[in-house]
CSV table of C-alpha atoms and ligand atoms in Angstrom, one decimal:
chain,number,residue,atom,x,y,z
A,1,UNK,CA,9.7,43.5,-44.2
A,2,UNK,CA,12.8,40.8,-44.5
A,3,UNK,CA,11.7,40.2,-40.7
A,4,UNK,CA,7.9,39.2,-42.0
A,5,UNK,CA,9.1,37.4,-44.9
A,6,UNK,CA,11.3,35.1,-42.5
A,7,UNK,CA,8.5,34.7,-39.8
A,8,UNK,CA,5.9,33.7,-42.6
A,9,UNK,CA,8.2,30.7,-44.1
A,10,UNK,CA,9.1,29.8,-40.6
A,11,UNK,CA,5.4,29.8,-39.5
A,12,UNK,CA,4.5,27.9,-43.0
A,13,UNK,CA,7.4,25.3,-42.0
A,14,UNK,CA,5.7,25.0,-38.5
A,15,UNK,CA,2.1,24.8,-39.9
A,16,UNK,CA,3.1,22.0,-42.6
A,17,UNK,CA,5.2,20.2,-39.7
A,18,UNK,CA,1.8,20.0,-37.2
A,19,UNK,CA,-0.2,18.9,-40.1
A,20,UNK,CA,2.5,16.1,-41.0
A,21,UNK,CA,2.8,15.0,-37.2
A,22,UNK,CA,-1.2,15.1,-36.5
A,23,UNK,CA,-1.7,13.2,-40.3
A,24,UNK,CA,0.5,10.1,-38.8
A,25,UNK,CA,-1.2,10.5,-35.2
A,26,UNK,CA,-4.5,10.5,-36.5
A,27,UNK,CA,-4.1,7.7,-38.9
A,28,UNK,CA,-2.0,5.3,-36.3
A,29,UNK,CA,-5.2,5.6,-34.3
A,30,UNK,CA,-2.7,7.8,-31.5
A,31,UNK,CA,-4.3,10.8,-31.1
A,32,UNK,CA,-7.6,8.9,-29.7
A,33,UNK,CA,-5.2,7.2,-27.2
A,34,UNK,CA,-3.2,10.7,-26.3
A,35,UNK,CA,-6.3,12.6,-26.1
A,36,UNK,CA,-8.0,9.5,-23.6
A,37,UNK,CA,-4.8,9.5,-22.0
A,38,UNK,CA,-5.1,13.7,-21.4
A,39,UNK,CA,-8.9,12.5,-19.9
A,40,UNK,CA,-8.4,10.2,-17.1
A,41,UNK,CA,-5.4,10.0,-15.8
A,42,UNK,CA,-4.8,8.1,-12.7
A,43,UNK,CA,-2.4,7.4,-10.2
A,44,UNK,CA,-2.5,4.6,-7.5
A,45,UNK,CA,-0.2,4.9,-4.5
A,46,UNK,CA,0.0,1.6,-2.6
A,47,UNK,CA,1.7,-0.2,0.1
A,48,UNK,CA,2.0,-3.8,1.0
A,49,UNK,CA,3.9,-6.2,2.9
A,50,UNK,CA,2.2,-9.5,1.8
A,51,UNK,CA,0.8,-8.5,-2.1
A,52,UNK,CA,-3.1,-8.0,-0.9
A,53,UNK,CA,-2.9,-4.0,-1.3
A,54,UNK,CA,-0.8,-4.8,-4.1
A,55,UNK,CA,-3.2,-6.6,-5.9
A,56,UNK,CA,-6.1,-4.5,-5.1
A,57,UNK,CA,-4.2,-1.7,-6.6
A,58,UNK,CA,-3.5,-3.8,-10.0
A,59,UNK,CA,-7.0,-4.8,-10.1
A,60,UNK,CA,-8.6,-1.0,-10.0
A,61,UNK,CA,-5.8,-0.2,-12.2
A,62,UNK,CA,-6.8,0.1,-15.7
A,63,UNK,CA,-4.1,1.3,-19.1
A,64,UNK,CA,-4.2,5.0,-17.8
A,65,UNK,CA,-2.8,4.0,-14.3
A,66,UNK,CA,0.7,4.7,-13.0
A,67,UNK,CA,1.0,2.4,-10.4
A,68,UNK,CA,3.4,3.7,-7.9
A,69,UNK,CA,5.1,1.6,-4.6
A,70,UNK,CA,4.9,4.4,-1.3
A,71,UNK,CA,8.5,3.2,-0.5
A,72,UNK,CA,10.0,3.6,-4.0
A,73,UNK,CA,8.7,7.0,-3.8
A,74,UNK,CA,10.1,7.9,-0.3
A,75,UNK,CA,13.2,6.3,-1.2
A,76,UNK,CA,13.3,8.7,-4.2
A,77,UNK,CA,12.3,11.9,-2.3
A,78,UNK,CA,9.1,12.3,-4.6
A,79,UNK,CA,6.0,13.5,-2.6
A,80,UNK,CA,4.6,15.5,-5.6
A,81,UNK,CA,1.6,14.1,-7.5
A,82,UNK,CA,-0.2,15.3,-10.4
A,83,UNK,CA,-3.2,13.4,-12.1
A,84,UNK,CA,-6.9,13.6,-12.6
A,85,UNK,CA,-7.3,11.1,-10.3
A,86,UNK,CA,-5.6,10.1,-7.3
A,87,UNK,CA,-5.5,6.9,-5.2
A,88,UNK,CA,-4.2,5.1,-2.4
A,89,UNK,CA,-4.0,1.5,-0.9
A,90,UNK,CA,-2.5,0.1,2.1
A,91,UNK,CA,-3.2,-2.3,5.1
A,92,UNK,CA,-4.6,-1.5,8.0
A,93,UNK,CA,-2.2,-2.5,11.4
A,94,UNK,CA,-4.4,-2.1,14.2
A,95,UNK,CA,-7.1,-0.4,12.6
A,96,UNK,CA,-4.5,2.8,11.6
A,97,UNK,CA,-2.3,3.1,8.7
A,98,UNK,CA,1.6,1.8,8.6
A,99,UNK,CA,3.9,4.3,10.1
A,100,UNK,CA,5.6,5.2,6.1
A,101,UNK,CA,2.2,5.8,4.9
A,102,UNK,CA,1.3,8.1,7.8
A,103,UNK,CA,4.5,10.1,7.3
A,104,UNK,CA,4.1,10.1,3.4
A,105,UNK,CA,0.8,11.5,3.7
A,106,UNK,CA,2.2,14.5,5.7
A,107,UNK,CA,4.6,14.9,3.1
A,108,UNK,CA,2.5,14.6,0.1
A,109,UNK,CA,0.9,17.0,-2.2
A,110,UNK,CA,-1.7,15.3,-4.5
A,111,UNK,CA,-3.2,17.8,-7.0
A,112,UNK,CA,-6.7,15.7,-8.4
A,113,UNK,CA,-10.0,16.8,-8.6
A,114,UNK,CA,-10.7,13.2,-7.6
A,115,UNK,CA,-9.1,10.9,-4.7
A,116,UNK,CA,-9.8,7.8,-3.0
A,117,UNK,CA,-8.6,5.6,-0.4
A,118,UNK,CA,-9.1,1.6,-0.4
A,119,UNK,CA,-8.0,-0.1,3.3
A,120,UNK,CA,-7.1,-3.7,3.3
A,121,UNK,CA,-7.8,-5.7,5.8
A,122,UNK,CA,-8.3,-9.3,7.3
A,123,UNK,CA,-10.9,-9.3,10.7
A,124,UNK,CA,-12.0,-6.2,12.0
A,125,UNK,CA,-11.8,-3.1,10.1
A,126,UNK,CA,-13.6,-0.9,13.2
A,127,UNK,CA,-13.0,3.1,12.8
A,128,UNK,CA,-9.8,2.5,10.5
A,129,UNK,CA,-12.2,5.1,7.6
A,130,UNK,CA,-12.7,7.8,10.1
A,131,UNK,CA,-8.9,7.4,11.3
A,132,UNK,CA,-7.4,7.6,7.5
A,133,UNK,CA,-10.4,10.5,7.0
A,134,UNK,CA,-8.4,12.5,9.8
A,135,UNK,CA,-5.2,11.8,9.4
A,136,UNK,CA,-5.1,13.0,5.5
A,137,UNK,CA,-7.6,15.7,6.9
A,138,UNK,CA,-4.9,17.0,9.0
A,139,UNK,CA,-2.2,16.6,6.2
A,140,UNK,CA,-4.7,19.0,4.2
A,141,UNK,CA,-5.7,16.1,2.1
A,142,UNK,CA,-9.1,15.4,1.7
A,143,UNK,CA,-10.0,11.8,0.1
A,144,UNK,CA,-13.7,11.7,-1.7
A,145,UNK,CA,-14.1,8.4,-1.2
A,146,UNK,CA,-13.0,5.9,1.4
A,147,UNK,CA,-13.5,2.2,1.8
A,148,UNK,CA,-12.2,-0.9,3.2
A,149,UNK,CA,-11.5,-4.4,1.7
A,150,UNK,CA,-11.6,-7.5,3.3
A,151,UNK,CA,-8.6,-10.1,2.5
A,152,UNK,CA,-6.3,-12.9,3.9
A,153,UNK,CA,-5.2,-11.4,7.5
A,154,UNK,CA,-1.9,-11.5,7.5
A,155,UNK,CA,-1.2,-11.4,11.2
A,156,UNK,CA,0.7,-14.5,12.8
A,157,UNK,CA,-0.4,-13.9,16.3
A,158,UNK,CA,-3.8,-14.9,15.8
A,159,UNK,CA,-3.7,-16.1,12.3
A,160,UNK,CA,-3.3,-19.6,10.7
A,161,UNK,CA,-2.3,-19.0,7.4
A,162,UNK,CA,-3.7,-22.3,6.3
A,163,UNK,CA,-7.0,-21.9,7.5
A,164,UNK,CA,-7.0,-17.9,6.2
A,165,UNK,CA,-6.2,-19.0,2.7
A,166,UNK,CA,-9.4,-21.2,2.7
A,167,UNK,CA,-11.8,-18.5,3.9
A,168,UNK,CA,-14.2,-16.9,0.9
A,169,UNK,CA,-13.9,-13.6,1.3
A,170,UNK,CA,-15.9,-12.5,-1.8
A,171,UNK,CA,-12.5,-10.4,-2.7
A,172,UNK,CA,-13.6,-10.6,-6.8
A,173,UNK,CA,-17.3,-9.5,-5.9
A,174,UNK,CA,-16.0,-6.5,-3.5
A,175,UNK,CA,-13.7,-5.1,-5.9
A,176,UNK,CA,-16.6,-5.4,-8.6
A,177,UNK,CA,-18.7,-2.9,-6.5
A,178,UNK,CA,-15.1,-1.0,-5.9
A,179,UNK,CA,-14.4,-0.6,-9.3
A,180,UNK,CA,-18.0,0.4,-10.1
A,181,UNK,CA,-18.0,3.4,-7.1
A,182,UNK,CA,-15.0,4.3,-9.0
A,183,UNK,CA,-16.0,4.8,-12.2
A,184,UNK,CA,-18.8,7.2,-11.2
A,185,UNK,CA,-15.9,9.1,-9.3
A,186,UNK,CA,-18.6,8.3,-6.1
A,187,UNK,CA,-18.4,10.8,-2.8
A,188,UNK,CA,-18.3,8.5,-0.1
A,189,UNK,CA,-17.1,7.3,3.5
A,190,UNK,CA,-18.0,3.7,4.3
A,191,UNK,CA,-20.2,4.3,7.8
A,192,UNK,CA,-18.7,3.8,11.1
A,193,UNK,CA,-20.6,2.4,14.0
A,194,UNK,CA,-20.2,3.6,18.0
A,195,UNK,CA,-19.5,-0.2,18.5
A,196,UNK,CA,-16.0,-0.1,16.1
A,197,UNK,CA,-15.1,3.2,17.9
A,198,UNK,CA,-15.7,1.5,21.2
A,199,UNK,CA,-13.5,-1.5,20.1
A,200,UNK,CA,-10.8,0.7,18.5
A,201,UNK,CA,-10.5,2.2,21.9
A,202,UNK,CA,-10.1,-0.9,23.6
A,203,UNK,CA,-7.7,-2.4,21.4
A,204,UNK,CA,-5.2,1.0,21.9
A,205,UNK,CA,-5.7,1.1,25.9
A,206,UNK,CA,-4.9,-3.1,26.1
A,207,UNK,CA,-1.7,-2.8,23.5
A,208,UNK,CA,-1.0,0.7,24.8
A,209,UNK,CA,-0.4,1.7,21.2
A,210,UNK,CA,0.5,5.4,20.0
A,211,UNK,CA,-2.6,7.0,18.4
A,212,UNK,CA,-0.5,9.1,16.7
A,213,UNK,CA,2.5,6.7,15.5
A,214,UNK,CA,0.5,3.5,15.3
A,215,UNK,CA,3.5,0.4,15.1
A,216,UNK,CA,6.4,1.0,14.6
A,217,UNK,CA,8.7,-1.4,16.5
A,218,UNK,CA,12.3,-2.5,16.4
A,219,UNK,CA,13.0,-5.6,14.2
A,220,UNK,CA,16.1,-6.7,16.4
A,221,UNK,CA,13.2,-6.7,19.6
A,222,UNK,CA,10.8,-8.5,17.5
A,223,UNK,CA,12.4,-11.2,15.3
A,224,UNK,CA,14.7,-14.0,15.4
A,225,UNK,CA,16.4,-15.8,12.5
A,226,UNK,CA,17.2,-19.5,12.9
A,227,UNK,CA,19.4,-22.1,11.8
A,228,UNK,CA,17.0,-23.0,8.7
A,229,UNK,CA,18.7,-19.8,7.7
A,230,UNK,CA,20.1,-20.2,3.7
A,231,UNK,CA,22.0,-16.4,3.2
A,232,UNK,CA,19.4,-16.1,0.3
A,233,UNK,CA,19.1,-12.4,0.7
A,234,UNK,CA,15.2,-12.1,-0.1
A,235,UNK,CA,14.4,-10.1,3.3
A,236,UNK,CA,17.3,-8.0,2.6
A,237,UNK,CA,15.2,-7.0,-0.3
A,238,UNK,CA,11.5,-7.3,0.9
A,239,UNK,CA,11.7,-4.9,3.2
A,240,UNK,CA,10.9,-1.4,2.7
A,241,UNK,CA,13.1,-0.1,5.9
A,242,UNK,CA,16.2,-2.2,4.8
A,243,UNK,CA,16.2,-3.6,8.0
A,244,UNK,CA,18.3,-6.7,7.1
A,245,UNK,CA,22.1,-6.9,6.2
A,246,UNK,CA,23.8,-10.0,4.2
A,247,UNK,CA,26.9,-10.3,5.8
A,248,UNK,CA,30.1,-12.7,6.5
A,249,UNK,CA,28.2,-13.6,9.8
A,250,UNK,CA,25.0,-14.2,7.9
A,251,UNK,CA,21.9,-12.1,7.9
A,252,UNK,CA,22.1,-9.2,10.0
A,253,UNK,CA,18.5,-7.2,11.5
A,254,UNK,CA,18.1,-4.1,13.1
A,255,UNK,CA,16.1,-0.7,12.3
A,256,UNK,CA,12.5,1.3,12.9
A,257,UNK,CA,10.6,-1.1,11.6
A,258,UNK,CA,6.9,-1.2,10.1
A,259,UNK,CA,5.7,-4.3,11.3
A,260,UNK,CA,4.5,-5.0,7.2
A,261,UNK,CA,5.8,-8.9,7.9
A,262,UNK,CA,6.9,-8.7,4.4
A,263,UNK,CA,10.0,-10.3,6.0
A,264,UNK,CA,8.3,-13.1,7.7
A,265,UNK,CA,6.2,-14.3,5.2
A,266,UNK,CA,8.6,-14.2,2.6
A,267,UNK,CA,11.4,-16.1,3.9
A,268,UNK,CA,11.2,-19.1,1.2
A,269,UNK,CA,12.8,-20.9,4.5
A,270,UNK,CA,10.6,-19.6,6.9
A,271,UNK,CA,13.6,-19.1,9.5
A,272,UNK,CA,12.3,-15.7,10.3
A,273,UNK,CA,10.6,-16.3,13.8
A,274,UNK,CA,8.8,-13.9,16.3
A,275,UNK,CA,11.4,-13.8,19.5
A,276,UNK,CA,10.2,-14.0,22.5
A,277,UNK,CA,8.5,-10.8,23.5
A,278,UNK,CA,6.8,-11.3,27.2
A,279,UNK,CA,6.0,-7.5,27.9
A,280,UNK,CA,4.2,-7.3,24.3
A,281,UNK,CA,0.1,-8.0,24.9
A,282,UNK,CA,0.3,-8.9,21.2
A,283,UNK,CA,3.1,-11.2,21.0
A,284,UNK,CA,3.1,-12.7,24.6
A,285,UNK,CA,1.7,-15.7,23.0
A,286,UNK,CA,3.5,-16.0,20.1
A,287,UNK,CA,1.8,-17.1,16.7
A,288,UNK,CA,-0.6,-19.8,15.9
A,289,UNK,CA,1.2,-21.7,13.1
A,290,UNK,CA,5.5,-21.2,12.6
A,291,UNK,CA,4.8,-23.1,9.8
A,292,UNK,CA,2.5,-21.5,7.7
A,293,UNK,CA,3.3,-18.3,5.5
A,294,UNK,CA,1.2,-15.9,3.3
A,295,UNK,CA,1.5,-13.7,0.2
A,296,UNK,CA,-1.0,-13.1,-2.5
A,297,UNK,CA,-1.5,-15.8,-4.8
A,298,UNK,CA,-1.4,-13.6,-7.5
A,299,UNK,CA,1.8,-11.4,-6.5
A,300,UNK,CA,5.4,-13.3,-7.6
A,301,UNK,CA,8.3,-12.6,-5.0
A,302,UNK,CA,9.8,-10.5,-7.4
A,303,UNK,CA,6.6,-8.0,-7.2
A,304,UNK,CA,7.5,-7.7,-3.3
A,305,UNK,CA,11.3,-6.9,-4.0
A,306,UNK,CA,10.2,-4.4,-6.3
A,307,UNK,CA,7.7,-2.4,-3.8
A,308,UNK,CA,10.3,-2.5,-1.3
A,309,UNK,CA,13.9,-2.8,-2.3
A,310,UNK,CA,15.9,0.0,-1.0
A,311,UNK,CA,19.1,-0.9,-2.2
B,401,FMN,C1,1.0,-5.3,12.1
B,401,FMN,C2,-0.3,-5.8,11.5
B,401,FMN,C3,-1.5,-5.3,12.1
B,401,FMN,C4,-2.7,-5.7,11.5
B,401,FMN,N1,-3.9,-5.2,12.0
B,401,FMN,C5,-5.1,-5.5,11.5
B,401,FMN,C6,-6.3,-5.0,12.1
B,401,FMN,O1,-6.3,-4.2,13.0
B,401,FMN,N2,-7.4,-5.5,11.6
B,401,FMN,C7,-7.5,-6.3,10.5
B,401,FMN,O2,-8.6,-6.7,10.1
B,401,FMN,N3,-6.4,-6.8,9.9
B,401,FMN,C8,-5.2,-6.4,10.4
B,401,FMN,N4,-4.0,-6.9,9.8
B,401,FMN,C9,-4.1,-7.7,8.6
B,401,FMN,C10,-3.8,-6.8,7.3
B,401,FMN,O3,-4.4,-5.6,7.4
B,401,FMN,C11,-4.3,-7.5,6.0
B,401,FMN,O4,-3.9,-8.9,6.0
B,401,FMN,C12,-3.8,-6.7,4.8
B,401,FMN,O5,-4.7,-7.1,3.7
B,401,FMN,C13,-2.4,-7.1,4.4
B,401,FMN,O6,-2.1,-6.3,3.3
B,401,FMN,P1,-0.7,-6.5,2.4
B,401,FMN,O7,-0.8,-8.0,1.9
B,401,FMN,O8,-0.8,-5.6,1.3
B,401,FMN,O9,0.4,-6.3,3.3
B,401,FMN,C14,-2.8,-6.5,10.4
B,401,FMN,C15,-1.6,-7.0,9.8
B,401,FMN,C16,-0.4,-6.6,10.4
B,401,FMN,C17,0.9,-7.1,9.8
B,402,SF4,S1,15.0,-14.7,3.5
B,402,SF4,FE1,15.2,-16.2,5.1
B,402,SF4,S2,16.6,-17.8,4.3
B,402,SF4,FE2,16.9,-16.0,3.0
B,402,SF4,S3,18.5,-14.8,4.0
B,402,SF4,FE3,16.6,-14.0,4.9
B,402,SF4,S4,16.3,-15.2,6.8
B,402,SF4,FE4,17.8,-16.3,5.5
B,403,SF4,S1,11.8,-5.8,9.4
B,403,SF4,FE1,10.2,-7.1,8.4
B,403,SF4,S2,8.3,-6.3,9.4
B,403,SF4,FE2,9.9,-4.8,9.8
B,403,SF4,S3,9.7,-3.3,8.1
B,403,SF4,FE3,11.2,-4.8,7.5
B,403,SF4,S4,10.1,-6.3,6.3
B,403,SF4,FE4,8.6,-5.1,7.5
C-alpha cells in the first residue's frame, strides 16, 4: 500500500512536470520546430577541394540539415549515419569519385529511407552516375537518386581559370530543378549514353588509370613549391591528407594524395606548381595558365580549412 501511495505522488510529480515542460514548449512556438525537426531530418556528406561541392551542399541544405565534411568524419572515425534523409556531394576526378570518398563509402552505414547523390563537375560528366551507382551498390548502399552538376572545372591541365570563371553555367537554374527533385524525395538516375561509356573507356586505357582506385597520386611526384613561397601555412591546412609540413626548412610535401588541388588553388601565393611529370599523359603538358587560381566565389578560405584540416 505505502509502495502505491509513493508511486502515485511520484507519477503525479512526473505528470505535473510534462505538463509544465510541454506548457513552455508549446507556447515558445518549440514544439512545432521539435516535432518538424523529428520529420525531415537530413544529412549532407560532402567533399571538396575548391568550394563547388561545398556550395552545392549549402545550397540544398535547408535549417534541418547537418552538413557534414567526409574528411572531418574519417578523421574522427565516424562512418555511422542516422537521418530521414541522407546525402552526398563530391567532384568527379576522371569521371569516378576521389579516392577518400570511395573508401568512406565502403566504410559507411547510412540508415535513411531516402538518399541521394549530387556529382560536380566541370566538362564531361560521361558514366560518372552509373560508376557512383556501382560503387555504393557494392558497399551495400543503394542511392535513390543520382545526378550530376555542372560547375567551374577545376582542372589546371586543360583549364584557364580565367576563362572558366566567365562561362554561364546555369549553376542557380540547375540547382532550382535539384532542389525541386528533392523535395518530392524523386527516384532517379540521370541517363547514361553508350557514347559516355565509350569515352570513359578511352580516357582509363590513355591515362592507364585504376578502375578500382581512381587518382590517387603522390604529392611529392606531382607538385613543386617555389620561391614565391611565404611559410603562410594555408596548404598545411587545406588539405584533407595533411600532406604538407611547416617546418624550419619551409613547407614540407609528401603523402597518398587525392589529387582535390585544394592545395594549388589556394596558395594565396600561387607558389604551388605542377613539377614536371613527363611519364604522366595528363600532366606531360603541364597547365594552361600558372597564374590563374580557382575557389568558389561564395566559399571563404576559412570554409576550405575547415572541410579539411587534420591537425
Ligand atoms: C583530379 C581532377 C579530375 C577531374 N576530372 C574531371 C572529369 O573527369 N570531368 C569533369 O567534367 N570535371 C573534372 N574535374 C573538375 C571537377 O570535378 C569540378 O571542377 C568540381 O566541381 C570541383 O569540385 P570542388 O570545388 O568541390 O572541389 C576534375 C578535377 C580534378 C581536380
Ligand atoms: S600556402 Fe603557398 S605560400 Fe603558404 S605556405 Fe603553402 S606554399 Fe607557401
Ligand atoms: S596534396 Fe594537394 S591535391 Fe593532394 S590531397 Fe593534399 S590538398 Fe589535395
Amino acid at each position: 500500500m505505502g509502495t502505491d501511495k509513493n508511486m502515485n505522488r511520484r507519477d503525479a510529480l512526473k505528470k505535473m512536470g510534462s505538463i509544465a515542460i510541454s506548457t513552455v514548449v508549446a507556447s515558445s512556438g518549440l514544439l512545432s520546430l521539435t516535432s518538424c525537426n523529428e520529420k525531415r531530418k537530413r544529412i549532407i556528406l560532402y567533399f571538396t577541394g575548391t568550394g563547388n561541392s561545398l556550395y552545392t551542399a549549402r545550397q540544398l541544405a535547408d535549417e534541418n540539415t547537418e552538413l557534414l565534411s567526409i574528411p572531418q568524419l574519417v578523421k574522427q572515425g565516424k562512418y555511422e549515419f542516422e537521418a530521414d534523409e541522407i546525402g552526398i556531394v563530391f567532384p568527379i576526378y576522371g569521371h569516378m569519385p576521389p579516392y577518400m570518398v570511395r573508401q568512406f563509402i565502403k566504410k559507411a552505414s547510412l540508415k535513411s529511407k531516402y538518399k541521394f547523390a549530387i556529382l560536380t563537375y566541370g566538362a564531361r560528366k560521361c558514366n560518372s552516375v552509373e560508376i557512383w551507382n556501382d560503387i555504393s551498390l557494392k558497399a551495400n548502399t543503394k542511392f535513390d537518386y543520382i545526378t550530376t552538376l555542372i560547375m567551374v572545372d577545376n582542372w589546371l591541365p586543360n583549364f584557364d581559370m580565367n576563362e572558366q570563371m566567365k562561362l554561364d553555367k546555369h549553376i542557380p537554374e540547375n540547382i532550382q530543378k535539384i532542389t525541386a527533385d528533392l523535395k518530392q524525395n524523386k527516384h532517379w538516375h540521370e541517363p547514361v549514353t553508350e557514347e559516355e561509356r565509350l569515352m570513359h573507356n578511352g580516357f582509363m586505357e590513355f591515362t592507364g588509370l585504376d578502375p578500382e582506385v581512381g587518382f590517387l597520386k603522390k604529392s611529392e611526384q606531382y607538385f613543386v613549391i617555389n620561391t614565391r613561397c611565404i611559410n603562410c601555412g594555408v596548404c598545411t591546412n587545406v588539405c584533407p591528407r595533411a600532406n604538407y609540413n611547416l617546418t624550419s626548412n619551409g613547407i614540407e610535401i609528401q603523402g597518398d594524395c587525392e589529387f582535390c588541388f585544394a592545395c594549388i588553388h589556394n596558395c594565396p601565393q600561387k607558389a604551388i606548381q605542377f613539377g614536371k611529370i613527363e611519364n604522366d599523359p595528363l600532366l606531360m603538358r603541364g597547365e594552361v595558365n600558372p597564374n590563374a587560381r580557382y575557389r568558389n566565389e561564395h566559399i571563404s578560405l576559412m570554409d576550405i580549412k575547415r572541410s579539411n584540416n587534420q591537425f
